[in-house]
Coordinates of C-alpha atoms and ligand atoms in Angstrom, one line a residue:
X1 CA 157.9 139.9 76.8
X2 CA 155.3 137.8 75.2
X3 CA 154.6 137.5 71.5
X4 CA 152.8 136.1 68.9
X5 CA 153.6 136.4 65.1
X6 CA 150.6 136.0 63.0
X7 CA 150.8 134.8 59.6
X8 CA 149.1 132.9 56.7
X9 CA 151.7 130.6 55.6
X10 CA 154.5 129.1 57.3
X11 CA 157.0 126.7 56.4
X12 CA 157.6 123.7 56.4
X13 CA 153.1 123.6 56.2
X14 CA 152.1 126.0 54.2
X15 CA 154.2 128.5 51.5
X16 CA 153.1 130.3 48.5
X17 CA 156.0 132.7 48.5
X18 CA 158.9 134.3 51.2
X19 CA 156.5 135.3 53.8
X20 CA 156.5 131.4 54.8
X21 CA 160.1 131.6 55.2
X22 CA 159.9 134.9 57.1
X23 CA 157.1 133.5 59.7
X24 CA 159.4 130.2 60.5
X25 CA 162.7 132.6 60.0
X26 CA 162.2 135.4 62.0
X27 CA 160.6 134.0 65.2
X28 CA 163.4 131.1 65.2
X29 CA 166.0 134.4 65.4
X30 CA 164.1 136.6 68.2
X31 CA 163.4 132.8 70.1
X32 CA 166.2 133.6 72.2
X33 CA 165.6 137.2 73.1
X34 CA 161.8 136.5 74.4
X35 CA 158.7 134.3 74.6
X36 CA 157.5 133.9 70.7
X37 CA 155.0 132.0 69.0
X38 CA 153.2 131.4 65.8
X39 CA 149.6 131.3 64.7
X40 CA 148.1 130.8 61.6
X41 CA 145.4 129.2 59.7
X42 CA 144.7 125.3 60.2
X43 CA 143.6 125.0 56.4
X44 CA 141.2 121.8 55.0
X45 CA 144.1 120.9 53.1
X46 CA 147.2 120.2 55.9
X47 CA 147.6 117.0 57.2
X48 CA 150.0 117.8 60.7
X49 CA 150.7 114.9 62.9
X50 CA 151.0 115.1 66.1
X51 CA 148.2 118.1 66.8
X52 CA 147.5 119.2 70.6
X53 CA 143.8 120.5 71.0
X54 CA 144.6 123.7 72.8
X55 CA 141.2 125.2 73.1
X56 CA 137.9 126.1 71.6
X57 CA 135.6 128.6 72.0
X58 CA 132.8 130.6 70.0
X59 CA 133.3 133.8 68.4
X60 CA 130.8 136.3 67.5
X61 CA 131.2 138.3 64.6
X62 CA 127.7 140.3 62.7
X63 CA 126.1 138.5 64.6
X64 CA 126.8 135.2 63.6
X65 CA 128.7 132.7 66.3
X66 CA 131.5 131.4 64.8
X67 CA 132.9 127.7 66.8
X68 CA 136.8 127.7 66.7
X69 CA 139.4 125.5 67.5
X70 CA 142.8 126.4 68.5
X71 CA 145.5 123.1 68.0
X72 CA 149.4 123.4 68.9
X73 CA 152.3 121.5 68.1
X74 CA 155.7 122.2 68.2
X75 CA 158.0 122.3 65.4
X76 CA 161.5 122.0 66.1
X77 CA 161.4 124.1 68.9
X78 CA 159.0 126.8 68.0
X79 CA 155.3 126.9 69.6
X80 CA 153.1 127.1 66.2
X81 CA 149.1 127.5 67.6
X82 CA 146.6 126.5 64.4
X83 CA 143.2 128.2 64.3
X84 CA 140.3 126.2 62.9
X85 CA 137.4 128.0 62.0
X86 CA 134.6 127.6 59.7
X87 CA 134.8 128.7 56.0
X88 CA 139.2 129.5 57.1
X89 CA 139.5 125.5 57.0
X90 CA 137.2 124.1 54.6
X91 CA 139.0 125.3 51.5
X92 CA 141.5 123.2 49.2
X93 CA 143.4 125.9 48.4
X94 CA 145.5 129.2 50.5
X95 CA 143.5 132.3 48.9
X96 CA 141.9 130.7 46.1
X97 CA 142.4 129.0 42.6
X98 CA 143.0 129.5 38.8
X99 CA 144.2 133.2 39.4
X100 CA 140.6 133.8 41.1
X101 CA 140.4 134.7 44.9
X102 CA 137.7 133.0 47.2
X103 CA 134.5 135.1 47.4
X104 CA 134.4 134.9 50.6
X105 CA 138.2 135.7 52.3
X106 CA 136.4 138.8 53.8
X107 CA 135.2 136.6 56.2
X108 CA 137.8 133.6 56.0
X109 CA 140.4 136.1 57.3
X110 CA 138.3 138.6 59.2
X111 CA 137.6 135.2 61.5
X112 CA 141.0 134.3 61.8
X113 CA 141.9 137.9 62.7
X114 CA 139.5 137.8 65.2
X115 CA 140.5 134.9 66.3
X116 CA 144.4 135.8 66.6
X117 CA 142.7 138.4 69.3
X118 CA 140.9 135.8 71.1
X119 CA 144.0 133.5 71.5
X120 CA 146.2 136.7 72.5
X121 CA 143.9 136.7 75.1
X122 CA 144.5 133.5 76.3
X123 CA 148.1 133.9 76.1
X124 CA 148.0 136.6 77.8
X125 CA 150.1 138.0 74.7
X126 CA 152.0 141.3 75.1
X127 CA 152.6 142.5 71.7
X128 CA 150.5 140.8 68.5
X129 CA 152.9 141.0 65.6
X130 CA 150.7 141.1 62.4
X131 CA 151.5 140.1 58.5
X132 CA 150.4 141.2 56.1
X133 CA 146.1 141.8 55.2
X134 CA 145.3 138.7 56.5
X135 CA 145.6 139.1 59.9
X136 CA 145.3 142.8 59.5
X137 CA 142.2 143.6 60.9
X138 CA 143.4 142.2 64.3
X139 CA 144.9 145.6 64.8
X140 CA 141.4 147.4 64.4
X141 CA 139.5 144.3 66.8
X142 CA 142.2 145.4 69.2
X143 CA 141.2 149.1 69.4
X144 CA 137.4 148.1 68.9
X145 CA 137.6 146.4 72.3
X146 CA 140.6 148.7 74.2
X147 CA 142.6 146.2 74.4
X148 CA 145.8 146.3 75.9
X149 CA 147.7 144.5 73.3
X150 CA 151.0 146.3 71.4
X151 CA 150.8 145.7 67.5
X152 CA 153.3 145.5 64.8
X153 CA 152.3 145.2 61.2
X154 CA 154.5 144.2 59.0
X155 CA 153.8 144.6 55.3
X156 CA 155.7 141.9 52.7
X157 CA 153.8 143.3 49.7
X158 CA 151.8 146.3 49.5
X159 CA 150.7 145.1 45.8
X160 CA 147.8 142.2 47.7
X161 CA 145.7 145.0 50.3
X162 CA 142.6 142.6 50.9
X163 CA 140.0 144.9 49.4
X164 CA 136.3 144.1 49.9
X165 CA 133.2 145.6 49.1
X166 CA 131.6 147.8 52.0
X167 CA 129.5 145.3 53.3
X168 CA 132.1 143.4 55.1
X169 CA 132.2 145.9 57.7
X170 CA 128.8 144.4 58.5
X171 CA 129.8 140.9 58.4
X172 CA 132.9 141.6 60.1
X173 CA 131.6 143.1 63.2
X174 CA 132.9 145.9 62.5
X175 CA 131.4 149.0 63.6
X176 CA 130.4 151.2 60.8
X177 CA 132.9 154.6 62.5
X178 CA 135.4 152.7 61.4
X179 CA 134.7 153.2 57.6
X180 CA 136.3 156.6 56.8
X181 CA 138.9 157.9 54.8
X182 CA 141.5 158.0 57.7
X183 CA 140.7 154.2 58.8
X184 CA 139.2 151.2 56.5
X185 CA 137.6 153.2 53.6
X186 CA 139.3 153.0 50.0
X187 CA 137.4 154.4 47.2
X188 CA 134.3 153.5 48.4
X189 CA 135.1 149.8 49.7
X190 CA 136.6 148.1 53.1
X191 CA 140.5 148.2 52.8
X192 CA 142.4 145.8 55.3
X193 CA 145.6 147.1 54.5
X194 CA 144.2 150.3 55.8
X195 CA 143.3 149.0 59.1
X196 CA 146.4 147.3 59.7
X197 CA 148.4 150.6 59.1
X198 CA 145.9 152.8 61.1
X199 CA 145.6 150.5 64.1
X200 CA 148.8 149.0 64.8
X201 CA 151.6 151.1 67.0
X202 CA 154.6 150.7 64.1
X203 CA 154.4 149.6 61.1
X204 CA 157.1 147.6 59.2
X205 CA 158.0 146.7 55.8
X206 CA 161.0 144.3 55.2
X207 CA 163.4 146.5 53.6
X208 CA 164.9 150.0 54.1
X209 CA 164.2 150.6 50.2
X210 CA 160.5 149.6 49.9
X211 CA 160.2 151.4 52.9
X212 CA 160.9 154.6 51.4
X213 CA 159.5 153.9 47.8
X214 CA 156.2 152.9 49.3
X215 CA 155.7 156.6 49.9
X216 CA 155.7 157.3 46.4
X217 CA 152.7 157.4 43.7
X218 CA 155.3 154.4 41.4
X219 CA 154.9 151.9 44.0
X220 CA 152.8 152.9 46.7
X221 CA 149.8 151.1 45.4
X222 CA 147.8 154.0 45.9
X223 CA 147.8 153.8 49.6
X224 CA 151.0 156.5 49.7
X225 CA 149.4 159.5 51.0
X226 CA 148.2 157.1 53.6
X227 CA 151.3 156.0 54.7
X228 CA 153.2 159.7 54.2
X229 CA 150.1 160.3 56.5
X230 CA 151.8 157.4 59.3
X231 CA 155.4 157.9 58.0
X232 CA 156.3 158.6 61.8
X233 CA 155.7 155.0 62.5
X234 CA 156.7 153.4 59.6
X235 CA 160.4 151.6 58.9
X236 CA 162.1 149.1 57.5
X237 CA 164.0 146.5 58.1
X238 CA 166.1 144.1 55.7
X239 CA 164.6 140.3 55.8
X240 CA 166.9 137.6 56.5
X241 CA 166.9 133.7 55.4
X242 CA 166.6 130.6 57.5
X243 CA 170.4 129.5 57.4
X244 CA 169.5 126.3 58.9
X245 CA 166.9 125.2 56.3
X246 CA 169.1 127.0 53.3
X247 CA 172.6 125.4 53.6
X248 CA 174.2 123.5 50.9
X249 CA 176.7 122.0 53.7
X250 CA 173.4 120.4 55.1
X251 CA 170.9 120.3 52.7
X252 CA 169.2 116.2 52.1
X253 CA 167.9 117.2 48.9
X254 CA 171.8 117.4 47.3
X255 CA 173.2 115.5 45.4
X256 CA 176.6 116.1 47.0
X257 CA 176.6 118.9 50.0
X258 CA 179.4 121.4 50.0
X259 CA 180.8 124.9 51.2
X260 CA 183.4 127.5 50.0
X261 CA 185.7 125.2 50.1
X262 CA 184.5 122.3 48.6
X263 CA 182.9 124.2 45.3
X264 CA 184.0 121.3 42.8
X265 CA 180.9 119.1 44.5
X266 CA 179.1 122.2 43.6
X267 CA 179.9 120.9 40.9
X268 CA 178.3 117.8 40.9
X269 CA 175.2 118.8 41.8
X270 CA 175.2 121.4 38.2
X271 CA 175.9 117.6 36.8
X272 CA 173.3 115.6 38.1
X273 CA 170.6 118.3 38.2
X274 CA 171.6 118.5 34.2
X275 CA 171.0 114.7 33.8
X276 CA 167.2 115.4 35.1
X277 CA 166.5 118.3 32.2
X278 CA 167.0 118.3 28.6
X279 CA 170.1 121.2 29.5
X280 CA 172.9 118.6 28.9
X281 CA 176.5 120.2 29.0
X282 CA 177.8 121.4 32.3
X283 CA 180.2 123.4 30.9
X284 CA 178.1 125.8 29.6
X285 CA 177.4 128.8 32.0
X286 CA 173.6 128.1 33.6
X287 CA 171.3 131.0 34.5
X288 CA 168.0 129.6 36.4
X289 CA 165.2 132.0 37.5
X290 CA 162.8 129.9 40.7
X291 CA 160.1 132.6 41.0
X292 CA 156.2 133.1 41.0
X293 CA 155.5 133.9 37.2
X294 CA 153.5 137.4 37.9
X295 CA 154.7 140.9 36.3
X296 CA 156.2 141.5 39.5
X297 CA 159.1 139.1 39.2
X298 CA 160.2 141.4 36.0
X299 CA 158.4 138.0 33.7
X300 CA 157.4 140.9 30.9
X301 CA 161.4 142.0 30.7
X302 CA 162.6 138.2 31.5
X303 CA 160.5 137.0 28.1
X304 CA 161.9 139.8 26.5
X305 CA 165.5 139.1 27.0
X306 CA 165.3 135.7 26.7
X307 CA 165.4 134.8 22.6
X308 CA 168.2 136.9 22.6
X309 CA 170.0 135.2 25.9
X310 CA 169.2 132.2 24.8
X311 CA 171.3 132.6 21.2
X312 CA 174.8 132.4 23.0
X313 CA 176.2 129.0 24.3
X314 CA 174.2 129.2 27.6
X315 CA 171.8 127.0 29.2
X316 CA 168.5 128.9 31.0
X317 CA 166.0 127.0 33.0
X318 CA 163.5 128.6 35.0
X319 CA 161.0 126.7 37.8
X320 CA 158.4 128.9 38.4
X321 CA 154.1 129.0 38.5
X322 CA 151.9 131.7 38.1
X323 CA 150.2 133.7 35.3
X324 CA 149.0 131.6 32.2
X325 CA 150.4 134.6 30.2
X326 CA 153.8 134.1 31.2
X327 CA 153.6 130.4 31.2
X328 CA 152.7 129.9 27.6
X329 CA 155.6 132.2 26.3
X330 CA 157.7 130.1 28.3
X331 CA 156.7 126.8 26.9
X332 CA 156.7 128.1 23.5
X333 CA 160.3 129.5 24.0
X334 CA 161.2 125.8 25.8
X335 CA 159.8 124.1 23.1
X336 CA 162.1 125.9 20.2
X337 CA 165.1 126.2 22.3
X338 CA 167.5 123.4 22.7
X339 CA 169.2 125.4 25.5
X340 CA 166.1 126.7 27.8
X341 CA 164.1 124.7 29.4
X342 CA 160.8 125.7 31.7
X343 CA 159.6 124.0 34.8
X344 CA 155.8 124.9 35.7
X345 CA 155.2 123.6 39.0
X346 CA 156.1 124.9 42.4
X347 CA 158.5 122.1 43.9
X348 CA 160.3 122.8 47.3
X349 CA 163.0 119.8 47.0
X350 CA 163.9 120.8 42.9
X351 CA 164.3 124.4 44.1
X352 CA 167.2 123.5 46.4
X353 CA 168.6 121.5 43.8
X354 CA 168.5 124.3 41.2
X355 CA 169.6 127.0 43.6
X356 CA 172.7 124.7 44.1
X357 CA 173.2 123.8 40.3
X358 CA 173.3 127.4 39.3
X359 CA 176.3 129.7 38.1
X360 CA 173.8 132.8 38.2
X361 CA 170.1 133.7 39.1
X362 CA 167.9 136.1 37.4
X363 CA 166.0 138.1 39.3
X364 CA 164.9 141.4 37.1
X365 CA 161.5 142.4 39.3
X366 CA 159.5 145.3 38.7
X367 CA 159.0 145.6 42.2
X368 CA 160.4 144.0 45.3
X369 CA 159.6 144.5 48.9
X370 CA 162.8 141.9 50.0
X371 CA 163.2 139.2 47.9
X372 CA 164.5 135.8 49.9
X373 CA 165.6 134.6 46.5
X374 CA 168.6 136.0 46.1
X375 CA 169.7 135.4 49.1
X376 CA 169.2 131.9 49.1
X377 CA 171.1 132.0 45.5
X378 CA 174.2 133.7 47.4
X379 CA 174.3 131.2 50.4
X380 CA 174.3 128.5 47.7
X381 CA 177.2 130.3 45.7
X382 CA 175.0 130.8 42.8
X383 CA 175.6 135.0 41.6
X384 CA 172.5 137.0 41.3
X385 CA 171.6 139.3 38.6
X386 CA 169.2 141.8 40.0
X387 CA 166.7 145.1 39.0
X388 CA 168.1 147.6 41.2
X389 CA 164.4 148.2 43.0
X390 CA 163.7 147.5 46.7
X391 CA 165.4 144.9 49.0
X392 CA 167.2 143.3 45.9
X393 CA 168.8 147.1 45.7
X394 CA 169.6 146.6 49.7
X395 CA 170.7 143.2 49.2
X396 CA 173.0 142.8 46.0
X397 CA 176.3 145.4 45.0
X398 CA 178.7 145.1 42.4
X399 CA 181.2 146.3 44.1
X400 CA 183.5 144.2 46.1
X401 CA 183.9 143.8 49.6
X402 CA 180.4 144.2 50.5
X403 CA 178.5 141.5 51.5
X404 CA 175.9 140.2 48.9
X405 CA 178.5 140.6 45.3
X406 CA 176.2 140.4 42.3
X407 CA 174.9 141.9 38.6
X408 CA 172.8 144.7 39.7
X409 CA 171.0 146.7 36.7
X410 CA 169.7 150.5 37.3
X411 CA 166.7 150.9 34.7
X412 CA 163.9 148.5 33.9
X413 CA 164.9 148.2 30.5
X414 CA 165.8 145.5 28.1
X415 CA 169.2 147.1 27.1
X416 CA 170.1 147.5 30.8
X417 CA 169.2 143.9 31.5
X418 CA 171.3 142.4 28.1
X419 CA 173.7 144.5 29.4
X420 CA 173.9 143.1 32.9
X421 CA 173.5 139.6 31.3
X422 CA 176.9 140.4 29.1
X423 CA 178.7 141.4 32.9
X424 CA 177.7 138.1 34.1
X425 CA 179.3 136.0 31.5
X426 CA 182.4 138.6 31.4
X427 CA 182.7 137.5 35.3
X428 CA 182.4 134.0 34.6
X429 CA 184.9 134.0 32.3
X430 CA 187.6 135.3 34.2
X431 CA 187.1 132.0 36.6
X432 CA 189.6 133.3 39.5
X433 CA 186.8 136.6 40.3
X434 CA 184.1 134.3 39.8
X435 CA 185.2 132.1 42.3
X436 CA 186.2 135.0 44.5
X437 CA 182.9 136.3 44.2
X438 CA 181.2 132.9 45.2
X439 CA 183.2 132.7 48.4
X440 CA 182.7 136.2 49.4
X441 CA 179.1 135.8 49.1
X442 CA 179.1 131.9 50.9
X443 CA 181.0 133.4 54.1
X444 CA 178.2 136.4 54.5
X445 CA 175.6 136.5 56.9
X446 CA 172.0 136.1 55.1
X447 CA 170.2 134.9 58.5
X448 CA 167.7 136.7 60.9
X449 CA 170.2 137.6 63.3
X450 CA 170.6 141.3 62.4
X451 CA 166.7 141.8 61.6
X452 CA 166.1 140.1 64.7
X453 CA 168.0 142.7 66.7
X454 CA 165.9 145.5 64.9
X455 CA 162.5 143.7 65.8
X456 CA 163.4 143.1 69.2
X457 CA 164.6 147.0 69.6
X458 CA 161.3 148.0 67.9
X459 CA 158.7 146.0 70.1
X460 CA 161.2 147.6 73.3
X461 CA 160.0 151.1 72.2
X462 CA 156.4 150.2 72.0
X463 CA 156.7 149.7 76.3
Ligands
ADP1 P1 157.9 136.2 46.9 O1 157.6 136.0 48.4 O2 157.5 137.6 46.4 O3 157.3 135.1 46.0 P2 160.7 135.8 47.7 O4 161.9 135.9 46.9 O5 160.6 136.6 48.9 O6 159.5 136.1 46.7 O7 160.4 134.3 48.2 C1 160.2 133.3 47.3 C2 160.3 132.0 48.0 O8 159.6 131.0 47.3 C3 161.8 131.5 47.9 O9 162.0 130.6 49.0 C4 161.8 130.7 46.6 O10 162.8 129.7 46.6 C5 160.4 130.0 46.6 N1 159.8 129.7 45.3 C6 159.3 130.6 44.4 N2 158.9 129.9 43.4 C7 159.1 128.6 43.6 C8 158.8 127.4 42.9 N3 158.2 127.4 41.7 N4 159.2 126.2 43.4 C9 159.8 126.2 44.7 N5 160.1 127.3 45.4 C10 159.7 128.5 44.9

């Protein structure tokens, strides 16, 4: 079987959050079971070295031609195809900039969409596996033309649907029966989501929990009765981490690398990640949160819980970007606690280092369709503390003996997450469980290799 896994980020280029991970993750994992590449977007603003020109070739879309380029490269073994289109590549930035989206990602994505469906062609692709709205509307090209192309769609966050007004359509090529209730229309505008639901032949999401809560009026994002509607091909399936890239016996960006049996160079690495903060004293018990700072990532209950956290003999530090909002509380709380300290940047290399320093990591979302975080906290032997919602709910127990030993809090509340904070330290102090939790969790399986299986068994059933 041949594939191609469409995204718009992918690591080690381009990453705004865990569906990077999952586009370099996943297809590393089902590599050995079939023929898989990677497409996505060639942005203005990646420099890749060593770039094949693959093809080019105009595209038509409302009547406007469109000159493409396609480049390849291979990245450690996995074909990655780059699409190069106009108003796609001439950006500095993914979607857009200061919390505002680029006017014009109708079309920047439409094209690349399109485009996916062009290279498929080429490839002579069997099944197109689609992520997220981005590449959504290559589902509805595919039925627009009869093409015989299998589709998986695979949604990582229901909250982003790639809503534009009606005119797109037009613009898009689109043709204008495809604008009803039961395909792209949503109140009155051009839903991508939609299409990518509607069009392709199963549709994912990357946890058995979201799966099911998606279908309800809390966290279906208004697009529930829509997806009750294609429940029949709807599932989902649990996201795994890149164990390569994630492991603290191999990671470059340690200060000293270790496993579960080496945990007192663990150790060091809570010591010199200290030094490089204003969070002196390792002894203390240190709770770090690496996240995107939107209401999402539970920042409304973090900010709430954290002057009161931050009174006991604890160090906090989070690394995170996102809404002004969120970051302004957070500098006003690092600038009158001693013991908190606040990172705004997104910073690949101090992420490892923190996910390594760690005793615990907080991760009280609202909502969350997988979560990578948590795992990567785990593989590093850093304990999560987790809102019982989505994949952290598939992901984290407190009970023992089942892989992925954490805090896990029921209700979104601030009494329930004090609450679960005042576990966490109970655990640390009784050092021989906490150390029996750390092990447990650094000899489980976080990679791909179980998801994989369920992919590959899901694009069988589409033949
Ligand atoms: P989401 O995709 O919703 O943001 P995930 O938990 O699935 O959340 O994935 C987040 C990924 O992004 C993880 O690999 C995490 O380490 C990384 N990440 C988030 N914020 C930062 C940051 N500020 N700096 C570095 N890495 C970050």
């Amino acid at each position: 079987m041949k594939v191609l896994f469409a995204a718009s980020e992918l690591l080690p280029y381009v990453k705004t959050g865990g569906l990077a991970d999952v586009a370099d993750a996943l297809p590393r994992a089902l590599k050995k079971y079939m023929d898989i590449s990677v497409v996505i977007p060639l942005y203005g603003f990646l420099e890749i070295e060593s770039l094949q020109e693959f093809d080019r070739f105009e595209l038509e879309l409302g009547g406007i031609l469109y000159s493409i380029e396609i480049y390849f490269t291979l990245q450690e073994g996995l074909s990655v195809y780059f699409i190069k289109a106009p108003l796609l590549s001439t950006t500095k930035h993914l979607y857009g900039y200061n919390d505002i989206d680029y006017a014009n990602n109708d079309l920047r994505f439409g094209i690349f969409s399109a485009a996916i469906v062009e290279l498929s062609l080429k490839l002579k692709i069997d099944l197109l596996h689609l992520n997220d709205w981005h590449t959504a509307l290559a589902a509805l090209f595919i039925d627009q033309r009869s093409l015989n192309i299998k589709t998986v769609f695979t949604i990582h966050n229901l909250a982003y649907q790639g809503i534009f007004s009606k005119e797109s359509c037009e613009r898009l090529g689109i043709d204008p029966s495809y604008f009803n209730m039961d395909a792209l229309e949503f109140y009155g505008q051009l839903n991508s989501m939609k299409g990518g639901i509607a069009y392709s032949d199963a549709v994912t999401t990357v946890s058995p929990s979201y799966a099911q809560e998606i279908l309800t009026d809390e966290f279906g994002c208004g697009l529930e009765g829509f997806l009750s509607y294609h429940d029949d091909k709807l599932s989902g399936i649990l996201n795994g981490i890149n164990t390569k890239v994630f492991d603290p016996a191999n990671d470059p960006y340690l200060q000293e690398c270790y496993n579960s049996t080496t945990l007192e160079n663990k150790h060091e690495n809570k010591v010199a990640f200290l030094k490089t903060s204003k969070l002196k004293d390792p002894r203390k018990t240190l709770f770090v949160v690496i996240s995107r700072l939107v209401e999402q990532k539970g920042m409304e209950l973090l900010i709430k819980v954290l002057p009161d956290m931050l009174e006991k003999k604890i160090n906090v530090f989070v690394l995170g970007e996102g809404e002004e909002l969120y970051t302004s509380k957070l500098n006003t709380l690092a600038s009158k606690y001693s013991n908190f300290d606040f990172q705004n940047s997104y910073d690949e290399v101090l992420s490892h280092k923190v996910y390594a320093a760690a005793d615990f990591f907080v991760m009280p979302s609202l909502f969350e369709p997988c979560g990578l975080a948590q795992m990567i906290a785990m593989r590093y032997g850093t304990i999560p503390i987790v809102h019982a919602i989505g994949g952290l709910k598939d992901s984290v127990h407190e009970e023992k003996n089942r892989c992925g030993r954490g805090i896990v809090f029921e209700k979104y509340t601030k009494k329930e997450f004090s609450k679960a904070i005042e576990r966490a330290l109970k655990l640390k102090r009784d050092s021989e469980a906490f150390k029996e939790a750390v092990v447990f969790n650094m000899e489980c399986d976080f990679s791909f290799e179980t998801g994989a299986k369920s992919y590959m068994k899901l694009y069988e059933s589409l033949f």
